[in-house]
Coordinates of C-alpha atoms and ligand atoms in Angstrom, one line a residue:
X1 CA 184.2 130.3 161.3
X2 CA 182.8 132.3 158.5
X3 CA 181.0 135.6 158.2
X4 CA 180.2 135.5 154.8
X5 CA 177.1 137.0 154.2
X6 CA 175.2 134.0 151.6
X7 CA 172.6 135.5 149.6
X8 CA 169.7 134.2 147.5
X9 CA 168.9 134.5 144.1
X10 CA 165.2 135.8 144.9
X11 CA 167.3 138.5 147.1
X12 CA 169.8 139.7 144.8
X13 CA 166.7 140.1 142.1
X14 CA 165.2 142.9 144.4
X15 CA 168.2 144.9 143.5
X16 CA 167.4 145.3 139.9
X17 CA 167.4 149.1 139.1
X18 CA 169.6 151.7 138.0
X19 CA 169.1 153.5 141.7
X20 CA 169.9 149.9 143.3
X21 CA 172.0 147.9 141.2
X22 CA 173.5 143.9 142.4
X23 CA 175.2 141.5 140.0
X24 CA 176.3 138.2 140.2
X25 CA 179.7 137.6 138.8
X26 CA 180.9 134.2 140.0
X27 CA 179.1 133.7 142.3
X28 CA 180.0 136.3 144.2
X29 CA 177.3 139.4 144.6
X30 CA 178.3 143.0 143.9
X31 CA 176.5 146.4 144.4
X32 CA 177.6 148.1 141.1
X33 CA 174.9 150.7 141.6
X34 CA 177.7 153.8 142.4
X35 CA 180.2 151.9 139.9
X36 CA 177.3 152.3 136.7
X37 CA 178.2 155.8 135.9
X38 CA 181.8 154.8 136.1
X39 CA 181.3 151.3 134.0
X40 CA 184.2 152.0 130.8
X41 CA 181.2 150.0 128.6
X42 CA 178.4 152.1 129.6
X43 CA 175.7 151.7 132.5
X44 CA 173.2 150.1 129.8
X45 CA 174.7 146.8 129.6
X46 CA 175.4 146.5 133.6
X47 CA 171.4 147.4 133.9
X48 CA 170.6 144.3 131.1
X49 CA 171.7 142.0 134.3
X50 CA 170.6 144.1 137.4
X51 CA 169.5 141.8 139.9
X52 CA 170.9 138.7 137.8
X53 CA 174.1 136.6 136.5
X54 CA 175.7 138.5 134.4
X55 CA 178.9 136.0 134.4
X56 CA 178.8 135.0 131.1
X57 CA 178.2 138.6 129.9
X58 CA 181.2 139.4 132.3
X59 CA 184.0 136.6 131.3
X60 CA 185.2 137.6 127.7
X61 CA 185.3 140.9 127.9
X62 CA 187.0 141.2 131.6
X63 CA 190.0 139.7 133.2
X64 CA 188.9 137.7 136.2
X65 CA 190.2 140.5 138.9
X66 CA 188.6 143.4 137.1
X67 CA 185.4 144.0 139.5
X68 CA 187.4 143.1 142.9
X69 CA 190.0 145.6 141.7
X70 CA 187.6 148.3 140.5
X71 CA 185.1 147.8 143.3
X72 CA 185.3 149.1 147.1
X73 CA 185.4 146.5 149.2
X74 CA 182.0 147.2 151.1
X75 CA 181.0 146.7 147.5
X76 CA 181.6 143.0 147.8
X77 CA 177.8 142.3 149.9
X78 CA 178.7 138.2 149.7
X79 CA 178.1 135.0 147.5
X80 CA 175.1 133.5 146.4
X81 CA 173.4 130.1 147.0
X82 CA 174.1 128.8 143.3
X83 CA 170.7 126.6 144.3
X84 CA 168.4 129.6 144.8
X85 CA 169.5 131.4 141.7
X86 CA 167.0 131.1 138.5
X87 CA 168.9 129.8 135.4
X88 CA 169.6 132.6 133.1
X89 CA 167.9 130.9 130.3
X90 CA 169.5 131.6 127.2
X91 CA 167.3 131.8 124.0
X92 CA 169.4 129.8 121.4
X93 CA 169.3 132.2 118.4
X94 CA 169.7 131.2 114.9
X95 CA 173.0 132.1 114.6
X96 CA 174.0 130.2 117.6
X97 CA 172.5 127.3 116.3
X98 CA 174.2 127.9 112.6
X99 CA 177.4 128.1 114.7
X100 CA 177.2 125.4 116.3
X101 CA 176.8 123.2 113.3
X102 CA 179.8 124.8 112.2
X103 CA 181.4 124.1 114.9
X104 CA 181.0 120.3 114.7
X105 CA 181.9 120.5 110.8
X106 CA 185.0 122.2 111.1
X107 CA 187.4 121.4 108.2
X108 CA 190.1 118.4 110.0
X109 CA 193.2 120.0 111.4
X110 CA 195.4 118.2 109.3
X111 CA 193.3 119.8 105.9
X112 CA 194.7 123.9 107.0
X113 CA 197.6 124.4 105.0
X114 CA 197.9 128.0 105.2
X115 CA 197.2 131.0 107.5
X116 CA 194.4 132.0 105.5
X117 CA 192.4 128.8 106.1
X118 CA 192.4 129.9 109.8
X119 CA 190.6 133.0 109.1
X120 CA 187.9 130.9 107.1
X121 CA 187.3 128.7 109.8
X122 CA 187.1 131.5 112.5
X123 CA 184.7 133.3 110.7
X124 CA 181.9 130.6 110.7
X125 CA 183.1 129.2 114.4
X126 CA 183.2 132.8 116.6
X127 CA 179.9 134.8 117.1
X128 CA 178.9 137.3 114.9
X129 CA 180.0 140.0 117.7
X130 CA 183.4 138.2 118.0
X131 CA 184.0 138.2 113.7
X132 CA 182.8 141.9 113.7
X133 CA 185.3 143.1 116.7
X134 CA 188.3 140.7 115.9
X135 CA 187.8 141.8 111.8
X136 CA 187.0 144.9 111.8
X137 CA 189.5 147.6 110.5
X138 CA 188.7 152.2 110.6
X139 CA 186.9 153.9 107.9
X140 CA 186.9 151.8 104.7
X141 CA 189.5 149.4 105.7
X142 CA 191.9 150.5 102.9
X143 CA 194.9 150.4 105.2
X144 CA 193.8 147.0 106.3
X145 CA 194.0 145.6 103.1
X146 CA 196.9 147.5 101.5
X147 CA 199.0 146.2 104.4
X148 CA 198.4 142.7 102.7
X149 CA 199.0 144.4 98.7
X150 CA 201.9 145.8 100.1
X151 CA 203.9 142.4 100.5
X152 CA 202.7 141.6 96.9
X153 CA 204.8 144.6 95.4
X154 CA 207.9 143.2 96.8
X155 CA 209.7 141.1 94.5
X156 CA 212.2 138.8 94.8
X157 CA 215.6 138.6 93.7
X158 CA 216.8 134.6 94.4
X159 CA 219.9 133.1 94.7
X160 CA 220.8 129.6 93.4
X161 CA 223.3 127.2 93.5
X162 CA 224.3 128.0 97.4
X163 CA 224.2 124.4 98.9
X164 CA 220.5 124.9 100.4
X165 CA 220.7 121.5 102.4
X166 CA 220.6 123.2 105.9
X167 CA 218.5 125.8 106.2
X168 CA 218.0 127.8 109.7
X169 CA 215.1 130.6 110.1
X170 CA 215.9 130.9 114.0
X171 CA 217.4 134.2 115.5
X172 CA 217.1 136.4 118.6
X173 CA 214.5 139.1 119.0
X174 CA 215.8 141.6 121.8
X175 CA 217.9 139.3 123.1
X176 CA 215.5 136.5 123.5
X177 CA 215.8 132.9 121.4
X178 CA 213.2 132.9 119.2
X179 CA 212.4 129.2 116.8
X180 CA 211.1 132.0 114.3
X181 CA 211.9 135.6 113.1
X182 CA 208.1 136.2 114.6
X183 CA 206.1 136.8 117.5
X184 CA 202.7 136.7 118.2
X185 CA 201.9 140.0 118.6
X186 CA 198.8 141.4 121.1
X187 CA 195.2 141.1 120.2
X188 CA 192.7 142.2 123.1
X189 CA 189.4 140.1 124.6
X190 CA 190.5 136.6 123.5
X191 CA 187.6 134.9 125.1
X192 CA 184.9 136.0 122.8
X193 CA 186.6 133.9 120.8
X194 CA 187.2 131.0 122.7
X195 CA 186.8 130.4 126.2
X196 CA 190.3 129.8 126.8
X197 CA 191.8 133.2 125.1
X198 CA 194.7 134.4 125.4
X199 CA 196.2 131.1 126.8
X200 CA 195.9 129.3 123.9
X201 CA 198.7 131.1 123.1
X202 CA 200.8 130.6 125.6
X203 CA 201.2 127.1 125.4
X204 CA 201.6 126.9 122.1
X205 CA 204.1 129.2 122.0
X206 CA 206.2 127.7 124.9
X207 CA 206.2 124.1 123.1
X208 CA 207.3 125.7 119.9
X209 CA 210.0 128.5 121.3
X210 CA 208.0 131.5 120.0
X211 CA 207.9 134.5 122.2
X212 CA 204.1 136.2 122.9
X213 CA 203.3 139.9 122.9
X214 CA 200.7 139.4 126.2
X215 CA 198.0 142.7 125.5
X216 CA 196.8 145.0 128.5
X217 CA 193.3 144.3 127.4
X218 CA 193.6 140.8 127.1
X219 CA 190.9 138.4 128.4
X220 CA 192.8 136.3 130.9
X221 CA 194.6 138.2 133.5
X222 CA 198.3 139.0 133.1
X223 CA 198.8 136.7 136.1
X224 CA 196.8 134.2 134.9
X225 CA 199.0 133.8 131.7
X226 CA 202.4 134.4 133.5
X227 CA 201.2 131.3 135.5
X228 CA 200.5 129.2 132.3
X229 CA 204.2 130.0 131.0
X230 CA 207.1 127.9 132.3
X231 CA 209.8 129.7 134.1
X232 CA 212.2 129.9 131.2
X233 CA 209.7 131.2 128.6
X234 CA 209.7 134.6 127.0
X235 CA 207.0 137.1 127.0
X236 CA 206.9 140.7 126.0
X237 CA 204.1 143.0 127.4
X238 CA 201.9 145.4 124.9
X239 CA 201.4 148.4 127.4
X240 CA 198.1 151.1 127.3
X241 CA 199.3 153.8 129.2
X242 CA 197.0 154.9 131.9
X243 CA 195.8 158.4 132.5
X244 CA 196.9 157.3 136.3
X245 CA 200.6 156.9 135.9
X246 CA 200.5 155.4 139.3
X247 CA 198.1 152.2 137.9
X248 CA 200.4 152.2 134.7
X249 CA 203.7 152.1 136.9
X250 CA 202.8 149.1 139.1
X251 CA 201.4 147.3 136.1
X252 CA 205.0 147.5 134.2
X253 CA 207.3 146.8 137.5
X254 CA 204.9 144.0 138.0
X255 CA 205.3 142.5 134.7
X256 CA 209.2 143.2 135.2
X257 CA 209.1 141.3 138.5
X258 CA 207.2 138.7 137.2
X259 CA 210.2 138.0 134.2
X260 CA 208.4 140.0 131.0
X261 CA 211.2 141.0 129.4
X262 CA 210.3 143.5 126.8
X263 CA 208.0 146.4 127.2
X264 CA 205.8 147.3 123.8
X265 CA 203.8 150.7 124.3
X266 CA 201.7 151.0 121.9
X267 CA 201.7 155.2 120.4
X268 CA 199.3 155.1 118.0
X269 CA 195.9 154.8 119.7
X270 CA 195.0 157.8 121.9
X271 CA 192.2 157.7 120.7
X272 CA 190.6 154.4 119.2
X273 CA 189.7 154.0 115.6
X274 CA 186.0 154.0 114.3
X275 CA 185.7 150.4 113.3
X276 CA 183.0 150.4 111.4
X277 CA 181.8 146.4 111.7
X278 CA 182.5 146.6 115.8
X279 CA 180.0 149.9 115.5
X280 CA 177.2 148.3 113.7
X281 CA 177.2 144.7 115.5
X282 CA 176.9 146.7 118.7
X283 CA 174.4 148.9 117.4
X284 CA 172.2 145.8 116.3
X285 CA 172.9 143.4 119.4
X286 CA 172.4 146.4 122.2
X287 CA 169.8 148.3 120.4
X288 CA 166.9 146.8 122.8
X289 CA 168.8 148.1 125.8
X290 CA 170.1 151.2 124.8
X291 CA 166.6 152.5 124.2
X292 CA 165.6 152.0 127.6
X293 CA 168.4 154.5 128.2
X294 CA 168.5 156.7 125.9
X295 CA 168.8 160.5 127.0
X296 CA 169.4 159.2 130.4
X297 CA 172.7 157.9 130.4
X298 CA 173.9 159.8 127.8
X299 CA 175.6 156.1 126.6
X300 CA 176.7 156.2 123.0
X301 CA 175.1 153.1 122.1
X302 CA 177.1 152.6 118.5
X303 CA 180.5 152.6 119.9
X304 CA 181.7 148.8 119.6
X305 CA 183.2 146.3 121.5
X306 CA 187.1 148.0 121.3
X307 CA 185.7 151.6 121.7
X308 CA 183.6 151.0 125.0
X309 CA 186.6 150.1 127.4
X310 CA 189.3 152.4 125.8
X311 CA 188.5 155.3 127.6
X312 CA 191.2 154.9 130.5
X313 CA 194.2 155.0 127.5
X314 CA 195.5 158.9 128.2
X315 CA 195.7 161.0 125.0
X316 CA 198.2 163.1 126.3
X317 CA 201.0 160.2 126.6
X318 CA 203.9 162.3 124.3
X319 CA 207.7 162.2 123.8
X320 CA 208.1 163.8 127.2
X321 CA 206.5 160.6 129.0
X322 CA 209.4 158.4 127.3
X323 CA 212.2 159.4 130.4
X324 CA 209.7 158.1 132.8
X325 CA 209.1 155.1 131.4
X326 CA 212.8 154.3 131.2
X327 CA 213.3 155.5 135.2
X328 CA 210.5 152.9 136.4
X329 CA 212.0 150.2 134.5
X330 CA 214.5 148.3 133.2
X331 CA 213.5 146.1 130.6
X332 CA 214.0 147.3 126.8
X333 CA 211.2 149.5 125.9
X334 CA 209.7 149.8 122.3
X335 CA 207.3 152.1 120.4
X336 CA 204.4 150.3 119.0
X337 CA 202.5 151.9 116.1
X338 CA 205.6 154.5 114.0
X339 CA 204.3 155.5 110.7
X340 CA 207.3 157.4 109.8
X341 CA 211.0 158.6 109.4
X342 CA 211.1 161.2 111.5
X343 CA 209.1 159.6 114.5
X344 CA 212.0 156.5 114.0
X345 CA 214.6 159.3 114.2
X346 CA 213.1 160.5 117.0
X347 CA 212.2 157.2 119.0
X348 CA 216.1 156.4 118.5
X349 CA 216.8 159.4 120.3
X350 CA 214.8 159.1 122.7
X351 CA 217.0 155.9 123.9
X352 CA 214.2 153.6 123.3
X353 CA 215.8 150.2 121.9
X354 CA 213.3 149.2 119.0
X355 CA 210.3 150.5 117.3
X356 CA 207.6 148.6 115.9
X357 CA 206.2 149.8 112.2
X358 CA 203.4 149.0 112.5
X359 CA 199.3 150.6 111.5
X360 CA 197.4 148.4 114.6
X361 CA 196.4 146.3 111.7
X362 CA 194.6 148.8 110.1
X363 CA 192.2 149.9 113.3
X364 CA 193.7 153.4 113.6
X365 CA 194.6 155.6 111.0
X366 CA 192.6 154.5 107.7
X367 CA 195.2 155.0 104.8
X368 CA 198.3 155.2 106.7
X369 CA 200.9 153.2 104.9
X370 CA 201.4 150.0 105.2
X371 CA 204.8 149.0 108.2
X372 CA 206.6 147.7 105.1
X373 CA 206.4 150.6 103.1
X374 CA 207.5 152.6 106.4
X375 CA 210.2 149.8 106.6
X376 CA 211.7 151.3 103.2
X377 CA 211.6 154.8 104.4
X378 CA 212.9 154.2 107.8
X379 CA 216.0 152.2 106.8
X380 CA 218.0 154.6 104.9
X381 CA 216.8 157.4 107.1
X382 CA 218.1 156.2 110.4
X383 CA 221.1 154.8 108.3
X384 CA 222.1 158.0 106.6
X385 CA 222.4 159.3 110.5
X386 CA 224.7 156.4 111.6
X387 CA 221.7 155.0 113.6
X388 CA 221.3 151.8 111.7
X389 CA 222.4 149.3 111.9
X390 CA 222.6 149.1 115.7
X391 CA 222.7 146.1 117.7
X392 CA 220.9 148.1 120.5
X393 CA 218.0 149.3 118.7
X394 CA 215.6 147.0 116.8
X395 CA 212.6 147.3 114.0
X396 CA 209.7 145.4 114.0
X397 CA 206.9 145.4 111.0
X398 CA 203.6 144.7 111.7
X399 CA 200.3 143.8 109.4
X400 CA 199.3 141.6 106.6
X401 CA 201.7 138.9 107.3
X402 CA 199.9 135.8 106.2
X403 CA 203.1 133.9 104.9
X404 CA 207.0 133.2 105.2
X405 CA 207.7 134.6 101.9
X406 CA 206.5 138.3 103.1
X407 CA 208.4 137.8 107.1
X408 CA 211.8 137.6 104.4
X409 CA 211.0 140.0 102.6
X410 CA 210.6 142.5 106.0
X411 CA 213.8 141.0 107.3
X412 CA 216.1 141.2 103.7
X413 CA 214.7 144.5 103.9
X414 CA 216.2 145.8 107.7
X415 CA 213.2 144.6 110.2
X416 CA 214.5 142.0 113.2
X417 CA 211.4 140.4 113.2
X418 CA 208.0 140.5 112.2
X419 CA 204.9 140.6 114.5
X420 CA 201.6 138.3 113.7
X421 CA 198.5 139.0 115.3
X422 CA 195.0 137.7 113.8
X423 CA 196.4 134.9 111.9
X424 CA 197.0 133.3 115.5
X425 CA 194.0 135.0 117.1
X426 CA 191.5 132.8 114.3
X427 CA 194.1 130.1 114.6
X428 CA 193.2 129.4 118.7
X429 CA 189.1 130.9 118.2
X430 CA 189.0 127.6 115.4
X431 CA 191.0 124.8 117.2
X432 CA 192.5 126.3 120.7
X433 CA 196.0 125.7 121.2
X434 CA 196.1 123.3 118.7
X435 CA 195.5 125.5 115.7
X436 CA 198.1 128.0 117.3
X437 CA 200.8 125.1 117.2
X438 CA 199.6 124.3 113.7
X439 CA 200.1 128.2 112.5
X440 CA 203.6 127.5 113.7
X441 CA 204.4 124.4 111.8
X442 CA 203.1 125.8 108.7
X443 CA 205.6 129.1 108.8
X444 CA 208.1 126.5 109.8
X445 CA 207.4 124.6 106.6
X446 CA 206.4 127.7 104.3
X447 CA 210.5 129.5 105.8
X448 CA 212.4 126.0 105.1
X449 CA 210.7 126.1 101.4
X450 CA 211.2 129.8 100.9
X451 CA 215.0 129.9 102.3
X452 CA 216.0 127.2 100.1
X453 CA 214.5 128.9 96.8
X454 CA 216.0 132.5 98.0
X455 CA 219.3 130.5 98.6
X456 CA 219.7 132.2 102.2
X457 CA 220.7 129.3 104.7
X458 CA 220.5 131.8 108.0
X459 CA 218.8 135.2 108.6
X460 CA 221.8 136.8 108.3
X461 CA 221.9 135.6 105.1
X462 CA 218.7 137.9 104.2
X463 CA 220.3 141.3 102.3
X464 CA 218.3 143.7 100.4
X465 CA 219.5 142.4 97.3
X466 CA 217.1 139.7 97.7
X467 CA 214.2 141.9 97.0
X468 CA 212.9 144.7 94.4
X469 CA 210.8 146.9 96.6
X470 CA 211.8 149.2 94.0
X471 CA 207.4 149.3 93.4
X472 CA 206.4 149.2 97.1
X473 CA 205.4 153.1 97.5
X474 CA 203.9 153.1 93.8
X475 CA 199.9 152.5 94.9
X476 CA 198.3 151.9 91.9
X477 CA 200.7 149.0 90.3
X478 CA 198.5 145.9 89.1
X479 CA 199.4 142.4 90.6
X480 CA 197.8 139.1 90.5
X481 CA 194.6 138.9 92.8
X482 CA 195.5 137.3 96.1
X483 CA 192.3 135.1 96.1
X484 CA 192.1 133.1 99.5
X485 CA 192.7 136.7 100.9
X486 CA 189.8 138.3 99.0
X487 CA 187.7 135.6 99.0
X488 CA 187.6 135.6 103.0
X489 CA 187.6 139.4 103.4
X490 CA 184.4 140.1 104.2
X491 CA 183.7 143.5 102.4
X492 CA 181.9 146.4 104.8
X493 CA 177.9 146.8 104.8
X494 CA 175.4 149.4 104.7
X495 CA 173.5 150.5 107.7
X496 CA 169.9 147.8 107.9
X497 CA 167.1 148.5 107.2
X498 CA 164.8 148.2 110.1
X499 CA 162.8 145.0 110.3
X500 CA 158.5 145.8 109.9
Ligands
173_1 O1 192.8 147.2 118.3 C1 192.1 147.1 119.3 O2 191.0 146.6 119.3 C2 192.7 147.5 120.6 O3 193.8 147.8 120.6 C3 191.9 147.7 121.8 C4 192.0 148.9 122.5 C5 191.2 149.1 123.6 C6 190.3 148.2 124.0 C7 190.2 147.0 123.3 C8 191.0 146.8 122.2

């Protein structure tokens, strides 16, 4: 015996106004009318699918439990008869079209080389609103591309004549095996990028013996990719704090119970960056709606994808919170997003075991240094205090890694390991899983190339005297133009015109 209550379309379409608000999400009907104040995104794009099917609005930018875990259960009025419900009937636009021709002419697998091709391809394959979040970098997006320049003022000094036959680029990052002196670090809403996401990732990484960084805002749930990975995999956890500490603490001992075994919390994002190509795509595709609302809501319509659900991350997280965090767990906790000496001085301290150098790949602070310039400052610094190096206590660099050649140069220069987040993020929105296991084999083949011309067999082999960073905090040295890197970054536009 059942008591679900079964709706019908025509029904749930009554219930189409902001004082009397249903949605479908998978079939199931919600009333989100009290929740639309509340709604992280804004009440504006709820009300575009009052009364309707807003599933397909819903899926990349949610994980599947979000409305059953934000939404009373006497919120939950039923499902829907699937029969009775009026096709949402999707106007194909231009671009989709354009897309989907791209799609179909994507360059073969086997014809990407390098990491760079990925980002070609993902640029024509994801929509518009995808490009413009996954892209998109604060202010002028200098610190996004000086943390690619950065790598090209590092030098290096080669060995030769060391018996290069055997070559092996594997090591341990916080204890964990890892095939390559990289993760894949997090990147949030994977499905508006493909509609697998985030688990793309996963199984490419557990074929290949690469550890993921899973993100609090990814688009699968945590569950969902904990249940993709086999038993013996690893997988680290990129943490948002909460401003409830009590949400914040069952999310981390759940991810302990479940076998996560490194906690990243990310320190450099109370508040989200402007990212100026997120702002204006929102601006453009929500514009129709947000008028309807304006001076109602009070919604800030030009906010972006990223900026929209950032508002539970708490502001106030400080150095005081870092006790806490280490009485609710045990796993090795590391700082995500330190920009300088004296914030690695003070991490180490703190008892954390490892900091990540890292600028959120440009999003945050426009002009912050690069992690690799950090990298140079940090070294000696925690060094010269007996801090490094310590088995116990590991750096991470983050940003602009597109090849082998700059992870050695991060490693000869003190980092563990190196983190890699878009390169893999276009690799799986252009060819799924796939692409992600082809990124792989091409750092594979760029470290077995690059080890045997530095003439360092192992990572341990890696010693700063393979590199002249001696230029690395000089900005304004000349070097060669990177071209596949300029050539697909897509400079930043003016506000449009509007149309007549
Ligand atoms: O960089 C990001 O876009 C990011 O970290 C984020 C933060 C909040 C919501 C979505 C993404």
């Amino acid at each position: 015996m059942s008591d679900i209550r079964v709706l019908t379309g025509p029904e749930v379409a009554q219930h189409a106004s902001k004082d009397d608000c249903w949605i479908i999400v998978h079939g199931k009907v919600y009333d989100v009318t009290d929740f639309l104040p509340e709604h992280p995104g804004g009440q504006a794009i709820i009300l575009k699918y009052a009364g309707k099917d807003a599933t397909a609005a819903y899926e990349p930018i949610h994980p599947p439990d979000a409305i059953t875990t934000n939404l009373p259960v006497e919120k939950h009025l039923g499902v829907v008869d699937a029969s009775t419900v009026a096709k949402v009937v999707k106007v194909v636009t231009e671009e989709e079209k354009q897309r989907q021709k791209y799609i179909e002419a994507r360059p073969p697998l086997d014809t990407i080389i390098n990491l760079h091709d990925f980002e070609n391809v993902a640029r024509k394959v994801i929509s518009e609103k995808a490009w413009a979040y996954y892209s998109s970098a604060s202010d002028d997006e200098i610190t996004l591309r000086e943390n690619r320049m950065a790598y090209q003022r590092v030098w290096f000094r080669p060995r030769i004549l060391r018996d290069v036959t055997n070559v092996d680029w594997s090591t341990t990052i916080l204890g964990q095996k890892s095939s390559l002196p990289v993760y894949i670090s997090a990147t949030a809403l994977g499905k508006l990028g493909h509609p697998e996401g985030e688990l793309c990732l996963t199984r490419a990484a557990q074929n290949h013996g690469v550890i993921q960084m899973v993100a609090t805002l990814a688009s699968c749930s945590f569950d969902e990719i904990l249940d993709a990975a086999k038993p013996d995999q690893s997988l680290f956890l990129q943490l948002y704090v909460n401003r409830d500490r009590e949400i914040t603490r069952k999310y981390v001992q759940h991810a302990e119970a479940r076998g996560v075994k490194a906690l990243f919390i990310t320190v450099d994002a109370p508040q989200l960056g402007r990212r100026e190509k997120d702002m204006r795509m929102k601006f453009v595709g929500e514009e129709g709606v947000a008028k309807v609302q304006d001076g109602q809501s009070g919604i800030k319509k030009d906010e972006g994808v990223a900026r929209a659900i950032s508002s539970f991350i708490d502001p106030s997280l400080s150095w005081k919170d870092i006790p806490w965090f280490k009485s609710i767990t045990k796993m090795p906790i590391i700082l995500k997003g330190i920009s300088t000496a004296e914030d690695a001085i003070l991490a180490y301290e703190a008892g954390v075991q490892g900091i990540v150098l890292s600028n959120h790949g440009g999003r945050q602070l426009d002009t912050a240094r690069s992690g690799l310039e950090v990298l140079v400052e940090v070294v000696p610094a925690l060094r010269a205090r007996g801090y490094f190096p310590d088995p116990n206590f590991e750096i991470f660099v983050d940003g602009g890694v597109r090849r082998a050649s700059d992870v050695l140069k991060a490693l000869a220069l003190g980092a563990k390991a190196v983190g890699v987040g878009r390169p893999f993020l276009y690799a799986f929105c252009s060819y799924g899983q796939e692409g992600v296991e082809k990124a792989i084999q091409i750092f594979r083949d760029e470290f077995e190339m690059n080890m045997r011309l530095l003439g360092a067999r192992t990572i341990d082999e890696l010693v700063p005297e393979m590199v002249d960073a001696s230029a690395l905090s000089s900005h304004v040295v000349l070097t060669p133009q990177d071209n596949l890197f300029h050539n697909t970054y897509q400079p930043l536009s003016g506000a449009k015109f509007q149309e007549s």
